[in-house]
Structure formats: C-alpha cells, structure tokens
Amino acid sequence: MIRTWSLHDERQSLVLAAHREHLPEVVYFGPRLPDDENLDTLFDAYGLDVTGGMLDANPELSICPEATRSFPGQPGLIMRDGDGTPILPKFCFESEEVSENHLTLTFRDDDHRLTYQAIFSIDPKTHIIEARAAVEADRPVLLHWLSTPVFPAPQLSDELIDFAGRWCGEFQMNTTPWSPGIRYRENRTGRTGHEHFPGLIVPVRGATNAQGQAYGFHYGWSGGHRMVAEELPDGRRQIQFGQAARMEREASTRFETAPLYAVFSADGINGCAVAFQRHLRDRIVAFPKPDRARPVHYNCWEAVYFNHNLPELKDIADRAAALGAERFVLDDGWFGQRDDDTSSLSDWEVDTRKYPDGLDPLIKHVHSLGMTFGIWFEPEMINPDSSIHRAHPEWALGGEDQILGRQQKALNMALPEVREFLYERMSTILAGHDIDYIKWDHNRVLPMPDAAQTRGSYALIDRLRQDFPHVEIESCASGGGRIDFGILKRTQRVWLSDSNDALERLRIQHNAAIFLPMAVTGSHVGPRVCHTSGRVLDIQFRAWVAAQRHMGFEMDPRELTPEEETVLREVTQWWKDNRDWLYYADILRLDSPDPSVIAEQQQTSDGSRFVVFAGKTDTSSQIAPRPLRLTRLEADAQYRVELRDTATAPATLSRGNPALKQGPITVSGQYLMSQGLSLPWSFPQSMWVIEGHKL
C-alpha cells in the first residue's frame, strides 16, 4: 500500500509518499504540478535502480532517516534511554490530519514507546513552507539530535550557498561544491551567531539572483543550530536542520524542533528572498503599532559612549531632531556604576551620578522635540563586578574559571528566579517612564550551548511583550549575532552589524536581503571616521546606504558641517517621503556585470514603482560603467526612469552625456531587463539612486 500527501500553491508542489506504513519520503519538491498528477506514479518513478555491490533495495531517504532501515547517511534522530542505552526506532504510520494548506503526520514505535510527528504547512501568499518535527516518549529520554523533516536537494545543483561571518562582517556567503559526503555546519555558541547564520540556498545549475531555479531554507531558532547537507553514495542528497547536537542537557518526555522555513523559486535567488522577506514581515513580526510609519532612528552610542551628561544629551537630541530623527535611543551607560564595559551589568537601576533627577528630564526633552524615547538593556548578561553577582553568583551560567567576554558572564536564563528578577527590574523602568523602544543586546557567546537558555530568553521577552505591548524591541547581539525568525517572532527590528562603515554595510545588507525585509533591518548613518574600520566616507554615500533599510543616525551630530547637514536632511526627507511604499517593497538583488557594483532594486509588489541603489565599492576593471539590467518588470510596459542628483557625477571624469545624466528617460521593461541602464561614471564608495514609475 502506498500513502501519499501533498501541499501546493500557485508556485510549487511538495509531495510525500510512503509504503509499508513507513515514514514518508519527499518524492517531489519543485514547480507546481498539474492537479491531475498521479501521486502513486510519482512514488514509483522516484525509485532508483539497484546494481552490484548494493543492498537489494535502496534505503528510504525519509523525512527522518532511520539507521534501523539500513540508511547509510546521517540519521534524523539520535537519542538514548534514561539509562544511556541507545534507542534505534522504527516508526510506523499511526494517523494523519490533512487540510488544504496543512498536514500533520503521526508515527509510532511501539517497541520503544515513542511517537514521531511531522507538521507541514504552506502559505499560498508568501509561498513559504513551514516544517517541524516532534518526538514523545512515555518516560524521560535523552536527545542527541532531532532534525526537522528532511528535504531532498536537487540533482542538477552543483553547489550550495551558506552564510558565515564575524563581528562587523556578517552575512558572508560561502559557496561549496556538492561532493560525496557531508557539508556539516554547527553553531555551538548558544546564540544564532555572526559565524553561522542558519540559512541555506541551493541554486540549480545556471541560477543567478534574477533567473533560474533555486531552493531556500532557514531554521528559525535563536540558539545553536546544526545543518547537514549530505550526498549519499547513490547520489541522493538530503538537507537537515535542527538545534545543535547535545543542546538538550536534561532528559524529557517531549522534544520538538523549531520551524524550518523552505521555498522553491523559479525566479532565481530573488524568488527565495522575496518569499522570506514577505513571510517575515507579514506573518512573523508583530509590530506594536502596525499603522505607524517606521520612525527615523537616532542612537547616541557612537556620540557619547559611556560619558552621559544631561546638557550634552539634550544638545545632541536637538540636533538629531533637526536632522529628521523621530526616535531617540539612550544606549549603554545609564545604569549602575557603568562607566565602561567592565561593571554593573544586571544592576538595572538608574545611575543617580549621571541622572540625579532620574531619566524623566531627558525623556521629557526628547518628547518636546517630537521624538519618542528608547533605552538599552543587556538583560541576559552579568558582570562579576556588579551588586547582583556579588549577591547571587550562582545565577551566572558556567563555571567560575570560564573565559569572560567583555568582562561579563551570561545569566542562567533557565532559572525562574533569574527571569523573575530581570522582569521586575525591566518592568520597573518601563512602567515608570514613557518608553516605547528597547535595544536588547547580547554581547558575548555562551560558555556552553544549552537550549534551555534560549527558551528562557524567549519566555522573558514574551512576558514583557504581553505586559508592555506598546514597546518595540530591537534584537542586537554585538550587531548581527542574533538574527533569525525565532527572535523576530518576538522583536521588530535587528541591528544588522556593529559596523557603521557604509561600504561594509552595503555588502552586509545586500546578502542579508535574501532573508530580511527593509522594515526590520536597521541601518544608520555613522560618523565621518568609522569607529570600527577607520575608513573615511562621504556623507552622500553613508546617507544613501542607510536609506536602503530602516534609516537612522548613529554619530555625533556636532561633527557635521553645514553642507553635511544639508545632505543628511535631504536624504532623510527622501526616505520619509518614500518609506510607506518601501515598507512593502520587495528587495531584489541585481546581477551586476561589474563586480565593483553592488546593486539592488526595491519594487512594489504590483511592479508600478521601483528604486535602484547602485553602490560602487571599488574601481572598475573597464573604462566605462557596464549597463545594469533590472528585473521583474513588465516587458511590454513603459517606464519613466530618473537618476537622482546627477550633479554628484565628478565633472572632470564624467565628461560624457549618457541619457540618464540629462534627465528622465522613458523605455520599455524589456529594454531595462535586457539591455539595462547606462549609468554615469562615478568614484568608488559612491551611490547612484534611480527611481522608476510604470506609465
């Protein structure tokens, strides 16, 4: 007997099939199948031949590969009984729950008294497939590894793309050729991590940003994760995601994975990107005030660091408001005896040396300027030099001889008393002041991986969100160290990187757009001399890079010349004038023929309006700029295209008169997608901004 199940939307189909009551295999994942497709035939057609030196049949590459079924690769479940005895389950079908867009399959191993459940759903509008798995036992068992339901990888793929990085250099793309064996990546730092973003793109041969087939995956969990991309000896390929191995330190009767978000695209990597962007923005993130425009952000960190005094902060707030800021965020240094980064974490009480009358005088001043007020916390951390650590050293996670990070330890968030203490301190600040924003930081990796730590952090955030629903939260972890759909289910903004170097952020933003929309991606105009790279960049370039995402400033506004103030006000006003439609725009990475140009096209879902940001990172190898081809336009439609601020073209080296330099042009979508736009010559570290409207 063959059992089949399927999920479809207008773009894609996912077909599962099983025989002999076994766990099913994904026998098809790709372009939408016809409604009358015979799924039993697909199961038969999926089977492989058998030849010499093999078993008499091919072991099943199921949604949870089982070692007891002779499977030669990485199993989907590794666990032990409470006494340490290995458990090697063989699951058989028990029940199903099937609806148009949802599928729950339950399997049972009576000998080991285990139940396995796989849950799939498909969103017909965003095109994201969500898959998760759970295992239950009738007694406490120990879990080593549980994969989300396994997806196959395409045979016509030559490589896979995953993501690495570092502090101030997040979202670096790694391309690895497929070969026999496994690509194994595991993050054991206890947070999502700069180093191991839990995402994967599998392009089919010939795919680019804008064309061809590609598959995308993201694991929505904020603790450590594990990814396995394996090619078996028979050529089949599997993708596994789950929490890092041995993250569950205690025996339990139930374990479940976080969601795996998966999507097929026939529109290149951009098809995956748009699906992830829309799903995150429209299905996962819950904004406190959904109808409120995203406010221009000002953060005082790179202006004052720990040197807080009220007259100076008021002056900075005045200048930030005059530049167009609508939210003022007070960063680290307002509490305890916090004069540097070596003390006072967990002492969440206002420092009366710096604020003798409390925070209200600053908050009232900020509000008088028409800005809202936000504040910085790092709740999950504690300094040994703090009153709370001296009172409760047992609250710190890890041993006494652990390596510190920024002179701090992590609090054990699995302890209810720790969460209660943090809630009391934070809620006192929030209830006693008119605050509508938290920058929530996490500045060190954990001394050991522990899933209970992540669940404890989630619980604290969830409680604060419930009791202070008007407060928006930004996830920051030394920049981009905790960015994933799990934390974004609880927060509304991410600080993509601690680097305010616009050149670095241009690259980081470009790659992060495969998963993140503009609405949640903070990007700030940094100081003239970048504090993390030492690079000096022009205000035009810094401002336009910030205007690609949720715009803000993070510099000392007192350093600006009158000319720089004018530029920043103008770009900020442009962002305000356009932010309503940019909020819903799809970010499309363009296939630039010049490696020194990083370009993207932000476009309304109906294609009626777009803006192209073309950033020049370096000198080009050729003399003249190569035409830049756009994407996702209507071939037969006419578009009015205009280059903003042509006066910025360097007159001594841009001596010609390309059409865009002279004024708007009207051309077809076919021309823009096939020939492309010829831009004026420009210096490195500069940006062209091109606006387009369908006529």
XYZ file of C-alpha atoms in Angstrom:
695
model
C 0.000 0.000 0.000
C 1.235 3.453 -0.929
C 0.230 6.538 1.053
C 0.654 9.983 -0.489
C 0.259 13.536 0.751
C 0.791 16.865 -0.987
C 0.795 20.613 -0.462
C 0.527 23.079 -3.339
C 0.385 26.767 -4.097
C 0.475 28.516 -7.447
C 4.290 28.338 -7.481
C 5.310 24.954 -6.090
C 4.304 21.458 -5.025
C 5.549 19.293 -2.187
C 4.704 15.599 -2.449
C 5.352 12.981 0.241
C 4.838 9.262 -0.202
C 5.396 6.110 1.828
C 4.824 2.374 1.629
C 4.611 -0.435 4.185
C 3.485 2.042 6.860
C 6.983 3.577 6.905
C 7.917 7.227 7.305
C 7.338 9.096 4.039
C 9.914 10.458 1.650
C 9.692 13.790 -0.144
C 9.368 12.406 -3.665
C 8.829 15.795 -5.299
C 9.617 19.409 -4.357
C 9.617 21.870 -7.214
C 7.419 23.698 -9.740
C 3.650 23.351 -9.396
C 2.366 20.003 -10.625
C -0.885 19.603 -12.586
C -3.967 18.937 -10.488
C -4.450 15.532 -12.114
C -0.909 14.301 -11.442
C -0.955 10.683 -10.213
C 0.973 10.784 -6.942
C 1.260 6.993 -6.705
C 3.047 7.059 -10.028
C 5.381 9.761 -8.718
C 6.349 7.478 -5.857
C 7.128 4.648 -8.253
C 9.020 6.969 -10.613
C 11.088 8.313 -7.718
C 12.666 4.914 -7.093
C 16.246 4.190 -8.145
C 17.698 1.171 -9.876
C 19.780 -1.366 -7.975
C 23.164 -2.567 -9.156
C 26.124 -4.607 -7.964
C 27.616 -4.098 -4.519
C 24.346 -2.655 -3.160
C 21.516 -3.823 -0.973
C 18.594 -5.398 -2.786
C 16.634 -2.156 -2.466
C 17.516 1.469 -1.809
C 17.122 2.511 1.847
C 14.491 5.183 2.245
C 15.603 8.810 2.433
C 12.644 9.625 4.647
C 11.678 12.800 6.461
C 13.524 11.310 9.473
C 16.077 8.811 8.112
C 16.343 5.767 10.366
C 19.554 3.829 10.994
C 17.499 0.663 11.515
C 16.247 0.831 7.911
C 19.814 0.367 6.598
C 20.093 4.072 5.825
C 23.779 4.793 5.087
C 23.810 8.530 5.841
C 23.145 10.853 8.744
C 20.032 9.765 10.675
C 17.318 12.245 11.533
C 17.048 11.186 15.179
C 19.698 10.143 17.704
C 18.563 9.505 21.271
C 19.186 7.368 24.339
C 17.062 5.960 27.082
C 17.343 7.433 30.557
C 19.984 4.831 31.472
C 22.104 5.692 28.439
C 21.022 2.792 26.210
C 20.878 3.830 22.512
C 17.382 3.917 21.032
C 17.104 2.884 17.379
C 13.475 3.475 16.447
C 11.419 2.107 13.576
C 8.364 4.293 13.148
C 5.124 3.116 11.544
C 2.097 5.105 10.452
C -0.497 5.923 13.106
C -2.636 8.879 11.945
C -2.945 11.945 9.748
C -4.594 15.352 9.817
C -4.966 16.835 6.358
C -6.339 20.167 5.177
C -5.741 22.286 2.106
C -2.622 24.032 3.424
C -1.704 21.927 6.445
C -0.505 18.411 7.080
C 0.219 16.584 10.354
C 1.555 13.026 10.196
C 1.965 10.871 13.293
C 4.034 7.686 13.522
C 4.570 5.233 16.362
C 7.277 2.839 17.519
C 5.537 0.529 19.988
C 8.683 -1.371 20.934
C 10.451 1.797 22.127
C 7.218 3.537 23.178
C 7.945 6.579 21.022
C 5.778 8.826 18.867
C 7.119 10.919 15.988
C 5.158 13.767 14.477
C 5.893 15.837 11.374
C 3.966 19.037 10.707
C 3.943 20.826 7.349
C 2.105 23.950 6.258
C 2.230 26.121 3.166
C 1.365 29.806 2.889
C -0.275 30.384 -0.502
C 0.537 34.103 -0.467
C 4.146 34.174 0.741
C 4.948 30.695 -0.690
C 6.836 29.648 2.429
C 6.587 26.017 3.533
C 6.994 25.559 7.282
C 8.098 22.163 8.607
C 8.765 20.989 12.151
C 9.153 17.674 13.975
C 8.470 16.407 17.489
C 9.213 13.205 19.418
C 7.379 11.996 22.530
C 8.198 9.140 24.910
C 6.327 7.659 27.857
C 9.397 8.171 30.091
C 12.271 10.668 30.171
C 14.790 10.080 27.381
C 17.980 11.879 26.322
C 18.152 13.613 22.955
C 21.366 13.987 20.968
C 19.890 15.100 17.636
C 16.486 15.704 16.068
C 16.203 17.054 12.547
C 13.308 18.987 11.147
C 11.609 16.994 8.366
C 14.254 16.247 5.769
C 14.090 17.819 2.327
C 15.921 16.453 -0.706
C 18.340 18.686 -2.601
C 18.160 18.899 -6.412
C 20.388 16.691 -8.531
C 21.030 19.466 -11.052
C 22.717 21.597 -8.410
C 26.478 21.930 -8.500
C 26.915 23.903 -5.294
C 25.261 25.161 -2.152
C 25.453 28.585 -0.548
C 25.523 29.054 3.201
C 26.420 32.006 5.410
C 29.325 32.799 7.701
C 30.736 35.994 9.153
C 32.304 37.734 12.089
C 31.777 40.793 14.224
C 31.419 43.779 11.839
C 31.420 41.378 8.883
C 28.167 39.427 8.995
C 26.315 37.585 6.206
C 29.303 36.451 4.162
C 28.211 33.976 1.500
C 30.100 30.675 1.172
C 29.811 28.601 -1.983
C 30.673 24.914 -1.613
C 30.583 22.332 -4.419
C 28.466 19.257 -3.888
C 30.554 16.132 -3.423
C 30.106 12.724 -1.771
C 29.828 13.121 1.985
C 28.515 15.985 4.070
C 28.728 19.717 4.423
C 28.325 19.931 8.191
C 27.933 23.257 9.954
C 27.208 23.522 13.639
C 26.939 26.596 15.802
C 27.663 25.833 19.434
C 27.922 29.419 20.714
C 24.429 29.385 22.231
C 23.056 32.171 20.060
C 22.325 32.443 16.352
C 25.833 33.808 15.822
C 27.736 36.054 13.459
C 29.602 32.959 12.311
C 26.770 30.591 11.357
C 23.560 32.215 10.143
C 21.011 29.343 9.929
C 20.228 29.725 6.247
C 20.952 27.814 3.050
C 20.429 28.485 -0.654
C 20.680 25.614 -3.130
C 20.801 27.013 -6.678
C 20.079 24.802 -9.658
C 22.737 24.946 -12.344
C 22.699 28.315 -14.117
C 20.704 30.159 -11.445
C 21.579 33.763 -10.603
C 19.942 36.402 -8.449
C 17.335 37.119 -11.104
C 16.829 33.899 -13.059
C 16.802 30.135 -12.815
C 15.621 27.723 -10.142
C 16.728 27.839 -6.516
C 15.729 26.412 -3.139
C 15.906 28.343 0.109
C 15.945 27.192 3.743
C 16.038 28.984 7.103
C 15.920 27.492 10.605
C 14.028 29.813 12.947
C 15.885 29.265 16.218
C 17.979 31.683 18.278
C 20.255 29.140 19.970
C 22.903 26.987 18.380
C 21.902 25.058 15.275
C 23.218 22.270 13.083
C 22.987 21.949 9.304
C 23.770 18.820 7.304
C 23.836 18.846 3.507
C 24.729 15.305 2.519
C 25.271 13.490 -0.760
C 24.820 9.742 -0.359
C 26.862 7.137 -2.270
C 23.898 6.581 -4.609
C 23.820 10.322 -5.442
C 20.734 11.308 -3.488
C 21.045 14.432 -1.355
C 19.432 15.461 1.904
C 19.099 18.712 3.857
C 18.784 18.521 7.643
C 18.390 21.413 10.102
C 17.903 21.336 13.843
C 19.273 22.505 17.142
C 22.949 21.859 17.695
C 23.669 18.345 18.886
C 23.530 17.722 22.652
C 21.808 21.055 23.285
C 19.144 19.336 25.407
C 21.027 18.698 28.634
C 18.119 17.192 30.572
C 16.068 14.072 29.914
C 12.478 14.791 28.890
C 9.362 13.122 27.563
C 8.987 15.537 24.619
C 11.335 17.282 22.215
C 10.481 19.419 19.226
C 12.372 21.364 16.625
C 11.932 24.990 15.738
C 10.343 25.668 12.333
C 12.283 25.115 9.143
C 11.164 27.616 6.501
C 11.598 26.315 2.948
C 10.735 27.621 -0.501
C 11.215 26.781 -4.172
C 11.835 29.580 -6.663
C 11.745 29.613 -10.445
C 12.853 33.257 -10.318
C 16.423 32.838 -9.096
C 17.626 33.609 -5.599
C 15.335 36.654 -5.616
C 12.319 34.348 -5.613
C 13.544 32.821 -2.356
C 14.408 36.271 -0.982
C 11.005 37.810 -1.681
C 9.256 34.838 -0.089
C 11.383 35.096 3.071
C 11.036 38.901 3.212
C 7.247 38.865 2.867
C 6.725 35.943 5.236
C 8.840 37.520 7.949
C 7.255 40.951 7.590
C 3.635 39.851 7.126
C 3.383 36.591 9.097
C 6.041 36.551 11.831
C 6.864 40.052 13.054
C 4.160 41.687 15.173
C 4.595 45.462 15.275
C 3.142 47.245 18.336
C 1.609 49.892 16.092
C 1.258 48.336 12.617
C -0.172 51.506 11.074
C 2.673 53.708 12.294
C 5.344 54.620 9.770
C 8.801 53.332 10.636
C 10.401 56.244 12.534
C 13.802 57.673 11.680
C 16.063 56.385 14.433
C 18.791 58.131 16.415
C 21.126 56.171 18.692
C 23.596 58.066 20.868
C 26.173 55.272 21.343
C 28.836 56.491 18.920
C 28.326 60.076 20.100
C 28.887 59.686 23.844
C 29.627 56.026 24.644
C 29.587 55.850 28.497
C 30.042 59.591 29.030
C 26.450 60.549 29.840
C 25.524 64.050 30.985
C 22.170 65.707 30.571
C 23.140 69.026 28.875
C 25.193 67.220 26.253
C 22.496 64.645 25.551
C 19.858 67.374 25.230
C 22.043 69.212 22.736
C 22.543 66.040 20.725
C 18.796 65.361 20.802
C 18.114 68.887 19.494
C 20.457 68.341 16.580
C 19.164 64.850 15.814
C 15.573 66.128 15.691
C 16.603 68.981 13.392
C 18.124 66.418 11.017
C 14.853 64.494 10.908
C 15.127 61.904 13.691
C 11.850 60.699 15.210
C 13.137 58.302 17.868
C 15.965 58.875 20.357
C 17.630 55.800 21.889
C 19.716 56.077 25.045
C 22.373 53.384 24.771
C 24.676 51.695 27.294
C 25.854 53.624 30.365
C 22.687 54.920 32.092
C 22.560 52.421 34.999
C 24.510 51.117 37.994
C 28.100 52.414 38.101
C 28.536 51.829 34.375
C 31.482 53.999 33.290
C 32.958 51.343 30.984
C 32.133 47.829 29.889
C 33.628 46.079 32.928
C 30.912 46.599 35.535
C 27.245 46.869 36.501
C 25.504 44.585 34.015
C 22.381 43.311 35.830
C 22.254 46.391 38.100
C 19.314 47.789 36.151
C 18.715 50.927 38.199
C 19.305 54.497 37.034
C 22.763 55.890 37.852
C 21.991 58.926 40.021
C 25.508 60.290 39.490
C 24.681 60.866 35.831
C 20.933 61.350 36.227
C 20.347 62.952 39.667
C 16.717 63.612 38.788
C 16.252 60.301 37.002
C 15.603 59.757 33.308
C 12.473 61.914 33.093
C 14.218 65.240 32.332
C 15.875 63.691 29.265
C 12.746 61.817 28.220
C 10.580 64.936 28.503
C 13.088 66.928 26.467
C 13.142 64.264 23.768
C 9.347 64.204 23.672
C 9.227 68.008 23.427
C 11.193 67.666 20.181
C 8.591 65.324 18.714
C 10.689 62.174 19.198
C 9.842 59.017 21.103
C 12.297 57.531 23.585
C 14.104 54.191 23.643
C 16.572 52.613 26.036
C 19.318 49.959 26.019
C 19.331 46.737 28.059
C 21.522 43.655 28.023
C 19.300 41.504 30.224
C 20.895 38.075 29.752
C 24.353 39.215 30.917
C 26.043 39.960 34.236
C 29.389 41.481 35.225
C 31.291 39.882 38.117
C 31.754 43.485 39.222
C 28.073 44.094 39.975
C 25.939 44.107 43.061
C 23.750 41.299 41.722
C 26.690 38.981 41.005
C 28.033 39.608 44.478
C 24.630 38.727 45.922
C 23.868 35.807 43.574
C 26.998 34.326 41.981
C 25.005 31.116 41.443
C 22.860 32.914 38.850
C 25.760 33.018 36.367
C 25.853 30.338 33.687
C 29.024 28.251 33.524
C 31.999 27.638 35.757
C 33.988 30.058 37.865
C 37.048 29.604 35.657
C 35.248 30.379 32.381
C 36.656 32.836 29.866
C 34.873 36.162 30.186
C 33.626 38.205 27.257
C 33.760 41.971 27.661
C 34.336 41.222 31.356
C 30.923 39.609 31.575
C 29.190 36.294 32.068
C 25.778 35.110 30.952
C 22.919 34.764 33.391
C 21.297 31.334 33.579
C 18.014 32.112 31.867
C 16.674 28.630 32.603
C 16.284 29.636 36.267
C 12.819 31.055 37.056
C 14.281 33.285 39.758
C 16.641 34.909 37.238
C 13.788 35.634 34.825
C 11.662 36.981 37.676
C 14.447 39.303 38.807
C 15.022 40.614 35.281
C 11.327 41.118 34.700
C 10.996 43.080 37.940
C 13.925 45.387 37.134
C 12.977 45.950 33.487
C 9.265 46.372 34.127
C 10.028 48.952 36.814
C 11.918 51.054 34.262
C 9.259 50.597 31.563
C 6.294 51.235 33.856
C 7.902 54.280 35.457
C 8.849 56.085 32.229
C 7.350 56.885 28.854
C 9.491 54.452 26.858
C 8.356 52.744 23.681
C 11.545 51.043 22.470
C 14.193 48.660 23.815
C 17.532 47.949 22.223
C 18.056 44.414 23.579
C 21.733 43.453 23.388
C 23.628 40.155 23.829
C 27.346 40.860 23.702
C 29.007 37.525 24.305
C 28.673 33.887 23.319
C 27.573 31.425 25.976
C 30.140 29.383 27.931
C 28.300 26.250 26.779
C 25.387 25.519 24.455
C 22.058 24.948 26.183
C 18.614 25.016 24.591
C 17.048 25.890 27.951
C 18.915 29.222 27.822
C 17.195 30.176 24.587
C 13.781 29.093 25.833
C 14.322 31.135 28.999
C 15.197 34.238 26.988
C 12.128 33.714 24.824
C 9.967 33.434 27.955
C 11.249 36.730 29.365
C 10.721 38.596 26.101
C 7.256 37.085 25.690
C 6.249 38.193 29.189
C 7.471 41.735 28.652
C 5.766 41.890 25.271
C 2.493 40.780 26.854
C 2.643 43.339 29.667
C 4.091 46.217 27.604
C 2.554 45.675 24.157
C 3.338 49.219 23.034
C 7.111 48.686 23.371
C 9.076 47.767 20.259
C 12.211 45.648 20.695
C 15.377 45.562 18.630
C 17.490 42.404 18.647
C 21.178 43.235 18.840
C 23.984 40.830 19.696
C 27.250 42.654 19.092
C 25.442 43.609 15.915
C 24.194 40.640 13.897
C 24.848 37.838 16.392
C 21.162 37.012 16.983
C 19.162 37.402 13.801
C 16.681 34.685 12.912
C 12.936 34.181 12.530
C 12.698 32.826 16.098
C 13.889 36.035 17.744
C 11.949 38.104 15.200
C 8.733 36.419 16.286
C 9.321 38.395 19.485
C 11.081 41.537 18.241
C 10.536 44.047 15.453
C 13.985 45.197 14.369
C 17.501 43.850 14.097
C 20.806 45.659 14.338
C 22.455 44.060 11.338
C 26.041 44.851 12.281
C 28.023 46.934 14.748
C 29.886 48.298 11.736
C 28.653 51.720 10.658
C 31.135 51.609 7.793
C 28.813 52.203 4.847
C 30.997 50.181 2.491
C 30.849 47.157 4.782
C 27.132 47.621 5.403
C 26.423 47.808 1.672
C 27.752 44.254 1.338
C 26.136 43.003 4.530
C 22.713 44.458 3.665
C 22.873 43.059 0.144
C 23.342 39.488 1.371
C 21.012 39.780 4.374
C 18.214 40.823 1.991
C 17.915 37.172 0.969
C 16.085 36.771 4.283
C 15.274 40.222 5.739
C 12.947 42.999 4.505
C 13.573 46.714 4.876
C 11.018 47.074 7.677
C 13.099 45.201 10.269
C 16.645 45.951 9.112
C 18.219 48.855 10.984
C 20.842 50.871 9.104
C 22.408 54.039 10.483
C 24.463 56.905 9.145
C 27.716 56.577 11.030
C 30.422 59.120 11.851
C 32.759 60.609 9.266
C 35.578 58.393 10.559
C 34.150 54.923 11.143
C 34.915 53.744 14.667
C 35.327 50.095 13.668
C 37.269 50.373 10.403
C 38.920 53.800 10.488
C 37.613 54.432 6.973
C 36.527 57.951 5.999
C 33.451 58.043 3.782
C 31.465 60.832 2.150
C 28.152 61.800 3.735
C 26.261 61.147 0.479
C 27.381 57.536 0.439
C 26.776 57.000 4.155
C 23.290 58.512 3.959
C 22.121 56.562 0.900
C 23.373 53.243 2.270
C 21.327 53.888 5.428
C 18.322 54.901 3.304
C 18.250 51.404 1.777
C 16.802 49.993 5.019
C 15.150 51.262 8.229
C 17.046 54.525 8.365
C 18.727 56.081 11.364
C 21.765 58.052 12.579
C 24.452 56.898 14.972
C 27.106 59.560 15.163
C 27.816 62.781 16.997
C 25.752 65.321 15.014
C 28.004 68.078 16.321
C 30.718 66.900 13.927
C 28.642 67.674 10.826
C 29.489 70.633 8.610
C 26.595 72.751 7.303
C 26.987 71.056 3.909
C 26.828 67.612 5.505
C 23.750 68.603 7.495
C 22.038 69.666 4.285
C 22.801 66.371 2.558
C 21.639 64.328 5.529
C 18.399 66.280 5.886
C 17.666 65.890 2.161
C 18.263 62.133 2.091
C 16.300 61.684 5.320
C 13.386 63.625 3.856
C 13.538 61.470 0.712
C 13.343 58.377 2.927
C 10.382 59.789 4.854
C 8.588 60.666 1.612
C 9.042 57.120 0.315
C 9.019 54.924 3.419
C 5.352 53.962 3.201
C 5.749 52.138 -0.098
C 9.300 50.990 0.640
C 7.954 49.216 3.733
C 6.124 46.788 1.432
C 8.700 46.748 -1.357
C 10.485 43.578 -2.434
C 14.277 43.840 -2.286
C 15.676 42.311 -5.474
C 19.410 41.697 -5.780
C 20.569 42.616 -9.271
C 23.074 40.608 -11.289
C 25.728 43.249 -11.743
C 28.109 42.723 -14.693
C 30.714 44.772 -12.817
C 31.988 43.111 -9.616
C 32.707 46.549 -8.163
C 28.990 47.480 -8.278
C 26.556 46.121 -5.683
C 23.054 46.913 -6.870
C 19.523 46.190 -5.765
C 16.046 47.082 -6.977
C 13.341 47.792 -4.398
C 9.961 47.420 -6.058
C 6.275 47.449 -5.152
C 4.569 44.066 -5.347
C 2.493 45.227 -8.333
C 5.591 46.493 -10.150
C 4.269 50.027 -10.541
C 7.213 51.726 -8.828
C 10.822 50.968 -8.039
C 14.081 52.471 -6.878
C 17.518 51.127 -7.759
C 20.505 51.619 -5.468
C 23.793 51.041 -7.314
C 26.734 51.239 -4.944
C 30.279 51.496 -6.268
C 32.674 49.675 -3.939
C 35.921 49.894 -5.872
C 37.473 50.965 -9.153
C 36.241 49.013 -12.155
C 38.438 46.952 -14.446
C 36.883 48.532 -17.558
C 36.783 52.213 -18.554
C 33.046 52.886 -18.725
C 30.288 51.533 -16.460
C 28.655 48.386 -17.784
C 24.861 48.608 -18.287
C 22.920 47.431 -15.245
C 19.991 45.138 -16.052
C 16.834 45.387 -13.958
C 14.422 42.582 -13.149
C 10.747 41.657 -12.599
C 9.350 44.376 -14.871
C 6.569 44.041 -17.449
C 8.276 43.588 -20.796
C 5.606 45.496 -22.763
C 5.104 48.312 -20.263
C 6.766 51.721 -20.474
C 8.734 53.083 -17.532
C 9.815 56.594 -16.690
C 13.291 56.314 -15.191
C 15.154 59.155 -13.495
C 18.596 59.437 -11.925
C 18.558 61.420 -8.687
C 21.142 64.127 -8.112
C 23.105 63.980 -11.363
C 25.190 66.874 -10.033
C 27.163 64.385 -7.932
C 28.820 62.961 -11.049
C 32.501 64.040 -10.954
C 32.698 66.621 -13.727
C 36.381 66.114 -14.522
C 35.996 62.370 -15.095
C 32.343 62.033 -16.106
C 32.642 64.149 -19.256
C 30.097 62.419 -21.489
C 26.339 62.817 -21.701
C 24.596 59.463 -21.159
C 20.840 59.859 -21.374
C 20.186 59.393 -17.675
C 22.574 62.208 -16.878
C 20.480 64.603 -18.932
C 17.109 63.836 -17.374
C 14.341 61.244 -17.221
C 14.010 58.665 -19.977
C 11.027 56.514 -20.965
C 11.816 52.973 -22.099
C 10.190 49.556 -22.065
C 10.535 46.991 -19.356
C 12.038 44.688 -21.972
C 14.820 47.174 -22.629
C 15.532 47.657 -18.921
C 15.689 43.890 -18.323
C 17.641 43.017 -21.469
C 19.974 45.943 -22.219
C 19.860 47.764 -18.910
C 20.721 51.256 -17.717
C 23.935 53.023 -18.674
C 24.968 54.984 -15.604
C 27.429 57.878 -15.495
C 30.991 57.218 -14.364
C 31.486 57.505 -10.610
C 34.158 57.324 -7.965
C 34.435 54.284 -5.705
C 32.452 54.495 -2.461
C 29.565 56.351 -4.067
C 25.934 55.559 -4.812
C 23.609 56.153 -7.732
C 19.892 56.222 -6.915
C 17.500 55.621 -9.830
C 13.731 55.998 -9.478
C 11.238 54.379 -11.834
C 7.484 54.532 -12.424
C 5.338 52.430 -14.737
C 3.330 54.637 -17.094
